[in-house]
PDB file of C-alpha atoms and ligand atoms in Angstrom:
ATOM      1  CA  UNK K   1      25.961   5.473  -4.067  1.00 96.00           C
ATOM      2  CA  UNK K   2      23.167   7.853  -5.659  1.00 98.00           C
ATOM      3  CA  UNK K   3      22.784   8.090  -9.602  1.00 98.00           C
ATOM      4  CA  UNK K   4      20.396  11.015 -10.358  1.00 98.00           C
ATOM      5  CA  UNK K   5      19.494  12.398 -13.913  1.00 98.00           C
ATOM      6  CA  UNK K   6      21.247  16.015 -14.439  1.00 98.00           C
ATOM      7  CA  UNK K   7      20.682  18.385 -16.729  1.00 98.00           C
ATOM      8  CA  UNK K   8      22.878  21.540 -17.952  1.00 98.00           C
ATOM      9  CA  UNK K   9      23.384  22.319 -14.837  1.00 98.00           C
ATOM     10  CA  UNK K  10      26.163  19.877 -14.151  1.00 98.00           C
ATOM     11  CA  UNK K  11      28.285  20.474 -17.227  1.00 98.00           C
ATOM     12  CA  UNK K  12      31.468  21.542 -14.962  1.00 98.00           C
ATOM     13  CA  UNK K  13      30.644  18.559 -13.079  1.00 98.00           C
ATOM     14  CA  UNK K  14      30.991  16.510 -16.173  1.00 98.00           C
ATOM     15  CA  UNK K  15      33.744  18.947 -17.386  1.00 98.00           C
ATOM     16  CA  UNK K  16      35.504  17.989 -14.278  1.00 98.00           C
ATOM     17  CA  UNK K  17      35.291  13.992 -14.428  1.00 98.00           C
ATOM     18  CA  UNK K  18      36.067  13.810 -17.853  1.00 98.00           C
ATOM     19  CA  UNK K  19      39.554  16.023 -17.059  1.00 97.00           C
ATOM     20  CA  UNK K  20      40.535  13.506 -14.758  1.00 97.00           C
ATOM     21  CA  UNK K  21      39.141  10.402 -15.902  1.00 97.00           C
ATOM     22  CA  UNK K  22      40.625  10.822 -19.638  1.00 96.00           C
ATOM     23  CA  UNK K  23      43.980  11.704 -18.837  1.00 94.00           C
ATOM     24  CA  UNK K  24      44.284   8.264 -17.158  1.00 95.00           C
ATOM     25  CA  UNK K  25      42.222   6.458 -19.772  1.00 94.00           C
ATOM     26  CA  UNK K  26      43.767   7.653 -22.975  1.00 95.00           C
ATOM     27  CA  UNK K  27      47.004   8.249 -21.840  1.00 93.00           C
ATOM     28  CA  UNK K  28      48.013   4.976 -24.014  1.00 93.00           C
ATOM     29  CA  UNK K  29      45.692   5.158 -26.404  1.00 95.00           C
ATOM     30  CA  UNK K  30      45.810   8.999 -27.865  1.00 95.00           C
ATOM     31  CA  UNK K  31      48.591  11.505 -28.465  1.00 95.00           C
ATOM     32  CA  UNK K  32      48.299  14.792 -25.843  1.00 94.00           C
ATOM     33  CA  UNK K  33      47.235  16.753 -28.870  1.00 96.00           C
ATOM     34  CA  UNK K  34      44.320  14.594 -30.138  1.00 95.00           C
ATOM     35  CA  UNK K  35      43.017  13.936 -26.139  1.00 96.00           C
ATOM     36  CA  UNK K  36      43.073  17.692 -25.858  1.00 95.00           C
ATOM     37  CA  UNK K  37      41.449  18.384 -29.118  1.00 96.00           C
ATOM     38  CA  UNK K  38      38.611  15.453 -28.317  1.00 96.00           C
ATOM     39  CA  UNK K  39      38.075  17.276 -25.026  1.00 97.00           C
ATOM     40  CA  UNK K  40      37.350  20.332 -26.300  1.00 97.00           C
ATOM     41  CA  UNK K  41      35.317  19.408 -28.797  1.00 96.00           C
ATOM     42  CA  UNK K  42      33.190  16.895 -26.963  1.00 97.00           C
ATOM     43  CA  UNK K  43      33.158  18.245 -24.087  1.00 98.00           C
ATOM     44  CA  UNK K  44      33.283  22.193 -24.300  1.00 98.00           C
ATOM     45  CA  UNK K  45      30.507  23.666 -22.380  1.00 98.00           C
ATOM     46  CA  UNK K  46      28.567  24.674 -25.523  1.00 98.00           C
ATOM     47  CA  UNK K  47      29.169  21.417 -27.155  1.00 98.00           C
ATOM     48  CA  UNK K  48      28.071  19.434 -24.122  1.00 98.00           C
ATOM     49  CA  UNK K  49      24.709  22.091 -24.308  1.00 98.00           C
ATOM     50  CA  UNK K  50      23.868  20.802 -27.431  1.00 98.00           C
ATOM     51  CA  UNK K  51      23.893  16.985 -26.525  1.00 98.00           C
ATOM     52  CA  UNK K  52      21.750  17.735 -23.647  1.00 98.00           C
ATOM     53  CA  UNK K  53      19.562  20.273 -25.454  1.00 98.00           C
ATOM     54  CA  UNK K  54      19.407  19.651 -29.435  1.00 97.00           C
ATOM     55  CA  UNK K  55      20.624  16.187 -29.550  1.00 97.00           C
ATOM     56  CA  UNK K  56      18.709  14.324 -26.617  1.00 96.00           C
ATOM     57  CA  UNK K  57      21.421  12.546 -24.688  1.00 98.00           C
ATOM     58  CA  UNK K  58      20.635  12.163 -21.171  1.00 98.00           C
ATOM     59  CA  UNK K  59      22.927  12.863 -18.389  1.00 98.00           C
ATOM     60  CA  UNK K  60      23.264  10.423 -15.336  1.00 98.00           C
ATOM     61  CA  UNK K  61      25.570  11.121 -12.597  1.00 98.00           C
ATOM     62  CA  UNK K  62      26.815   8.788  -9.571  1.00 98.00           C
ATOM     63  CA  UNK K  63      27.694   9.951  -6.435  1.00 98.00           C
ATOM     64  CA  UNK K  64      29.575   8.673  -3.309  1.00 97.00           C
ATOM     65  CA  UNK K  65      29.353   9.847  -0.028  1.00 96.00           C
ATOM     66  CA  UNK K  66      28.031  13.058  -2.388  1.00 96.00           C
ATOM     67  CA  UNK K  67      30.939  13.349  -4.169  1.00 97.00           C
ATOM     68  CA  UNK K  68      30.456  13.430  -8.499  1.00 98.00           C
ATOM     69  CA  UNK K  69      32.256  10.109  -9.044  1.00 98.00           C
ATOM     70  CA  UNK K  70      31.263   9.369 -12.564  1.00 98.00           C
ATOM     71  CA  UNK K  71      28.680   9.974 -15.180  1.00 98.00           C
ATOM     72  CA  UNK K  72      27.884   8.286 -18.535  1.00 98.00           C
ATOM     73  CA  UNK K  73      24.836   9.555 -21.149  1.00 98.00           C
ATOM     74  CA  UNK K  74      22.746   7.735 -23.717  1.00 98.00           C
ATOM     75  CA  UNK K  75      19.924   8.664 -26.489  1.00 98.00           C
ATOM     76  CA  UNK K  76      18.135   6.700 -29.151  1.00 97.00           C
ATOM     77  CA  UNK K  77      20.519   6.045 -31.999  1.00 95.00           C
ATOM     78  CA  UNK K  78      18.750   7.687 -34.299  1.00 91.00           C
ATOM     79  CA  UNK K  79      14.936   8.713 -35.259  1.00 87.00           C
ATOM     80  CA  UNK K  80      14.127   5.792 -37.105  1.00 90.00           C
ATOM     81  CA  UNK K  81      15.322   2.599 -35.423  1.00 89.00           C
ATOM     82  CA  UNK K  82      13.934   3.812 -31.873  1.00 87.00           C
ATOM     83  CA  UNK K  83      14.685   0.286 -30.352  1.00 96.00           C
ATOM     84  CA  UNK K  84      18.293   0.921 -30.342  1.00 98.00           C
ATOM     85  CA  UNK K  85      20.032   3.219 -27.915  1.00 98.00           C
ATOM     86  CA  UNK K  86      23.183   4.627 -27.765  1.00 98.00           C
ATOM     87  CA  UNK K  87      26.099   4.687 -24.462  1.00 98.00           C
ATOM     88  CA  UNK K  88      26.863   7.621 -25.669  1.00 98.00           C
ATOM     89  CA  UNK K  89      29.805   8.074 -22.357  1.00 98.00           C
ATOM     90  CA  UNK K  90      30.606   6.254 -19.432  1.00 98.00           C
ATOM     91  CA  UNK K  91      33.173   7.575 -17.337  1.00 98.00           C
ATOM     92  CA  UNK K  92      33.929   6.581 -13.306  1.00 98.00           C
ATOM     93  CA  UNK K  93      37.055   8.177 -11.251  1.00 98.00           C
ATOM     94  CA  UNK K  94      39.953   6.368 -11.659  1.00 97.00           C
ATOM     95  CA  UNK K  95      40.122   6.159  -7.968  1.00 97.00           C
ATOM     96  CA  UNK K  96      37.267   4.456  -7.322  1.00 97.00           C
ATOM     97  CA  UNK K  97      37.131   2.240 -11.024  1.00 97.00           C
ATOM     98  CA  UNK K  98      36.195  -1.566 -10.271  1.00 97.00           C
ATOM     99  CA  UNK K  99      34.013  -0.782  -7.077  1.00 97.00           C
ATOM    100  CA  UNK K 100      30.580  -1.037  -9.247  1.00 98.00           C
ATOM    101  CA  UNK K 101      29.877   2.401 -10.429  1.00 98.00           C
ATOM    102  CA  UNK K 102      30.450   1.726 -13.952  1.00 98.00           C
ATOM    103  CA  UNK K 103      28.170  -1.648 -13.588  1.00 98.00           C
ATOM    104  CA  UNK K 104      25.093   0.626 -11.365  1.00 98.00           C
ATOM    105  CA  UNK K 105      25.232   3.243 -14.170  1.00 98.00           C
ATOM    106  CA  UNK K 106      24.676   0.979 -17.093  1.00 98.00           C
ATOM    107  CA  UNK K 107      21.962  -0.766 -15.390  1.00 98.00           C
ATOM    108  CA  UNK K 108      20.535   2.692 -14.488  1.00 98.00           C
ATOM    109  CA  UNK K 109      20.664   3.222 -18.577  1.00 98.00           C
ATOM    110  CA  UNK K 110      19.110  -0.147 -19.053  1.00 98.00           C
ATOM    111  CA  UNK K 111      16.545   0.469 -16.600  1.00 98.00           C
ATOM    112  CA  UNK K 112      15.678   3.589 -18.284  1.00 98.00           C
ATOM    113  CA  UNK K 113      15.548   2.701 -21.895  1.00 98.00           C
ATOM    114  CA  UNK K 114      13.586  -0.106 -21.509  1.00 97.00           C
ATOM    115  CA  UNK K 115      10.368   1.543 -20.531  1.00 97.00           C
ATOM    116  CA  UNK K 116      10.947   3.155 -23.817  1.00 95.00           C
ATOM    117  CA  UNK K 117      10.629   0.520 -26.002  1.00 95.00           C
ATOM    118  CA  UNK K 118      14.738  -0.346 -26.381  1.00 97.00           C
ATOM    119  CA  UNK K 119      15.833  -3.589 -27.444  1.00 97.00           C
ATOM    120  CA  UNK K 120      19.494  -3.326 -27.975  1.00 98.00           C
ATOM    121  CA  UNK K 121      21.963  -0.923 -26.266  1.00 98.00           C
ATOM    122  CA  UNK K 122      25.147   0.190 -28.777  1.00 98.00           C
ATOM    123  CA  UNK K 123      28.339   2.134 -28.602  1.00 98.00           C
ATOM    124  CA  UNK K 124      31.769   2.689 -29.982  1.00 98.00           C
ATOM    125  CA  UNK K 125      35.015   2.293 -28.262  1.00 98.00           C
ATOM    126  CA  UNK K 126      38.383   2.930 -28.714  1.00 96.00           C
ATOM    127  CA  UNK K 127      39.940  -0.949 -29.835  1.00 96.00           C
ATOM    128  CA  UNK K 128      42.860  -0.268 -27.667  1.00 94.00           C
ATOM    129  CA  UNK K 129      40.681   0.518 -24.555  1.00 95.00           C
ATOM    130  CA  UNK K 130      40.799  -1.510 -21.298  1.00 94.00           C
ATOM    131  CA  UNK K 131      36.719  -0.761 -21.187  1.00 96.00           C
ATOM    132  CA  UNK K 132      36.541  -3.385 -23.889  1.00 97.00           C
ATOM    133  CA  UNK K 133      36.966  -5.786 -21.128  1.00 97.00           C
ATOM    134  CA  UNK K 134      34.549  -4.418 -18.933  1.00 98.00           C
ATOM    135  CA  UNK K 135      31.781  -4.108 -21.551  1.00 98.00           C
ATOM    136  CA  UNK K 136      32.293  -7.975 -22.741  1.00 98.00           C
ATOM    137  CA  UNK K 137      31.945  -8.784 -18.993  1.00 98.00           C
ATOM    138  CA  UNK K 138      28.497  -7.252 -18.841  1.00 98.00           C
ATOM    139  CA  UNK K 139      27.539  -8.998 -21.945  1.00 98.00           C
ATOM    140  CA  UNK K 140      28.302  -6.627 -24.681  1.00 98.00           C
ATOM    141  CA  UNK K 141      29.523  -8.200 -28.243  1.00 98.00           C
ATOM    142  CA  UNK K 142      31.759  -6.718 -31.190  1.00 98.00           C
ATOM    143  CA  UNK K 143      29.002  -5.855 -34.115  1.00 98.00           C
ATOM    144  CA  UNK K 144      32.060  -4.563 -36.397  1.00 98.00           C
ATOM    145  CA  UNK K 145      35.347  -1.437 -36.426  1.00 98.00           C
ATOM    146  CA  UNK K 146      35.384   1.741 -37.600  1.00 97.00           C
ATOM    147  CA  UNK K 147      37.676   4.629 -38.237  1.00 97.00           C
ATOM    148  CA  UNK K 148      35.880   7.538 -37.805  1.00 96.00           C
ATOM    149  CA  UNK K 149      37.426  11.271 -38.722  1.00 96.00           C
ATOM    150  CA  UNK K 150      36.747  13.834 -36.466  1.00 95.00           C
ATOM    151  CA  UNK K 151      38.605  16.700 -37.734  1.00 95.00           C
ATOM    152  CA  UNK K 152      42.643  17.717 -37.968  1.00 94.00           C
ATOM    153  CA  UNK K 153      43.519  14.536 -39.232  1.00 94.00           C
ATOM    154  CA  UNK K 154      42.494  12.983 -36.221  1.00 95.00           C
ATOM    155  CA  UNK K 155      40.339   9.329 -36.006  1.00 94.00           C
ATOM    156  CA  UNK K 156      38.748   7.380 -33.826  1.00 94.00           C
ATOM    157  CA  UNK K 157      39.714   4.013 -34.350  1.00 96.00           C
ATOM    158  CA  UNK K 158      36.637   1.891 -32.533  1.00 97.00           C
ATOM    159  CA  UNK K 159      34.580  -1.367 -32.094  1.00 98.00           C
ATOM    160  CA  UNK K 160      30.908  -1.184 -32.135  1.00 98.00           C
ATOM    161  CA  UNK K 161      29.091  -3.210 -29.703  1.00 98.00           C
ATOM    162  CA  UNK K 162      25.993  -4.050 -28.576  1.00 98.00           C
ATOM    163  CA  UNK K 163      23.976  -6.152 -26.118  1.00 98.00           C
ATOM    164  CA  UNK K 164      20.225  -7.063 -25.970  1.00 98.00           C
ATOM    165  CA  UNK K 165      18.119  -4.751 -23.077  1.00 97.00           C
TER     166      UNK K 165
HETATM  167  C1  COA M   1      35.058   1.182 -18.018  1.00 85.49           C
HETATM  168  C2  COA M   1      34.535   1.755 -16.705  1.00 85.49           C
HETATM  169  C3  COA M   1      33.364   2.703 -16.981  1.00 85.49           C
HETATM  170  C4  COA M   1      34.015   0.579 -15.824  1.00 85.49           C
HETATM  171  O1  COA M   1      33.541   1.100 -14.595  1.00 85.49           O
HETATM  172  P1  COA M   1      34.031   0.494 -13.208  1.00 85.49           P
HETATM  173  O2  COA M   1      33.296   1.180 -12.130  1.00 85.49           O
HETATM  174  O3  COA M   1      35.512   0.523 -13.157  1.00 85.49           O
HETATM  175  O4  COA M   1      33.558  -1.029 -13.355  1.00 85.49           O
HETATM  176  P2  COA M   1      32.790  -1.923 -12.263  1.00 85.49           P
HETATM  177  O5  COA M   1      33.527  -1.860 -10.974  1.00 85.49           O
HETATM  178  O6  COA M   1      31.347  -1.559 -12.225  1.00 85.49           O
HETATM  179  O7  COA M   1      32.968  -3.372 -12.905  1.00 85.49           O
HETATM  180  C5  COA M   1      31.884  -4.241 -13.222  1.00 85.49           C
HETATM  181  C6  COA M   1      32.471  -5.608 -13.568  1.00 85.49           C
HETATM  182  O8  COA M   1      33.308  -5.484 -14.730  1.00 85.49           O
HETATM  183  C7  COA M   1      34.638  -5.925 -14.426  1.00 85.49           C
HETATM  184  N1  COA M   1      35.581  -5.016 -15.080  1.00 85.49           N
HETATM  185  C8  COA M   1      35.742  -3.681 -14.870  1.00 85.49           C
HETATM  186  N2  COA M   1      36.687  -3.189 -15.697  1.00 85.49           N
HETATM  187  C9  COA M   1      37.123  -4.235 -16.429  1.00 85.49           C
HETATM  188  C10 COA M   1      38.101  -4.381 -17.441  1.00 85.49           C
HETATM  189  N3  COA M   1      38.799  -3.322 -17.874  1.00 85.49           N
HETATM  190  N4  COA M   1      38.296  -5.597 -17.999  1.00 85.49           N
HETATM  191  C11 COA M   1      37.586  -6.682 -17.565  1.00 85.49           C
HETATM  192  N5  COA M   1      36.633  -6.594 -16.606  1.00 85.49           N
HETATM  193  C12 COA M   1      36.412  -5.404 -16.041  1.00 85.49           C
HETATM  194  C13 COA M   1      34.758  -5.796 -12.911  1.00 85.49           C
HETATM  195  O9  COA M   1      35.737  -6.688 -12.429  1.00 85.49           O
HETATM  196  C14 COA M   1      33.372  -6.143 -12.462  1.00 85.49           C
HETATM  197  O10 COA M   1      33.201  -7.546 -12.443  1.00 85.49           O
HETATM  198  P3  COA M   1      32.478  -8.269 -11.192  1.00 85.49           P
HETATM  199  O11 COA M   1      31.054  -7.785 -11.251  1.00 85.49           O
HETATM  200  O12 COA M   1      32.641  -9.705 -11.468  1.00 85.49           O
HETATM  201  O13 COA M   1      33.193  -7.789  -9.978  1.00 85.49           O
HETATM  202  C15 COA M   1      35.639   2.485 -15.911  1.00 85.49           C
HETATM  203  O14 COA M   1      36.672   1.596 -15.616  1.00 85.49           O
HETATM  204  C16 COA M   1      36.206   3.676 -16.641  1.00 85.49           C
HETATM  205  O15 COA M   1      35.719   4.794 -16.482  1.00 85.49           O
HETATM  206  N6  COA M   1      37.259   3.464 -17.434  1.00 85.49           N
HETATM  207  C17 COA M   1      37.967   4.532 -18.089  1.00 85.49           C
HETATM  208  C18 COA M   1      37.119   5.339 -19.011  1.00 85.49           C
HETATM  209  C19 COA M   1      36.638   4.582 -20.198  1.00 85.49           C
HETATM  210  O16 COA M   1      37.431   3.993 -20.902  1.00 85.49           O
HETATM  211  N7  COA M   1      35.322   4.627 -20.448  1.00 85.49           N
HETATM  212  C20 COA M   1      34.702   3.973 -21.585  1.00 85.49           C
HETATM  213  C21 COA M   1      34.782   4.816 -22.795  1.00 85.49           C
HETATM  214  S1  COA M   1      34.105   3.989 -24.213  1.00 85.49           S
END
């Protein structure tokens, strides 16, 4: 397995994953309608642009046998508490989940931030999703819940977690 750093270049890449890995992931979780709305409006090629470009998130992709096989991104939280970092997305092929690609990118992230002064690592998810599992495993905790609008009516209903880098 190779993880690289990718830029714009590799939106229809991420495009791509996300398509397939969502529609397994959220199948449970989110009505057709909201996934499809979330999809568009994360991951539209000008909205994914603007992470990369205006907002800072970085990129990583792994690949097997040179095939995309997941991806996840990550930025500082926000300007002023610059020790804590974001998992903004992390997102492996259902096909190949629970072979280590999730695990190898997140330490990729870790090994990453640190250099730059992190200290904690944060994100939301979805308090239905199966991830929870795999995030307590690698030593995340639940910081607190929140429902967060996102247009349409729509929420996301998540836990915020965090572990120590
Ligand atoms: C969550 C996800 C990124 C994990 O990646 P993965 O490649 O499947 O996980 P790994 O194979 O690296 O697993 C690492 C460890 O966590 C464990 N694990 C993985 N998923 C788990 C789960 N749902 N519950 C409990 N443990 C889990 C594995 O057994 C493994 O343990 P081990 O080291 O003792 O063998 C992946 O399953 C995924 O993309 N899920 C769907 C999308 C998603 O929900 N993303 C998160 C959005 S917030």
């Amino acid at each position: 397995m190779e993880i690289t750093k990718v830029g714009v270049e590799s939106i229809p890449t991420i495009q791509s994953l996300a398509n397939t890995t969502w529609a397994v992931a959220y199948r449970e979780i989110l009505s057709e309608a909201q996934m499809s709305y979330m999809l568009d409006l994360i991951y539209s090629a000008a909205s994914l642009q603007k992470q990369i470009e205006e907002l800072g998130h970085r990129f990583i992709v792994a690949s097997v046998n040179n095939v995309a096989s997941g991806f996840a991104s990550y930025s500082v939280k926000n300007k002023k508490e610059l020790g804590i970092f974001k998992l903004q997305k992390i997102y492996v092929d259902p096909a190949l989940q629970g072979s280590g690609i999730g695990k190898a990118l997140l330490d990729f992230v870790i090994s990453e931030i640190r250099p730059l002064g992190a200290k904690t690592l944060e994100l939301n998810v979805n308090r239905h999703n199966k991830a929870l599992g795999f995030y307590q495993k690698l030593g995340f905790v639940i910081i607190g819940e929140k429902d967060i609008p996102i247009g349409n009516g729509y929420f996301m209903n998540d836990f915020i977690m965090k572990v120590n880098v």
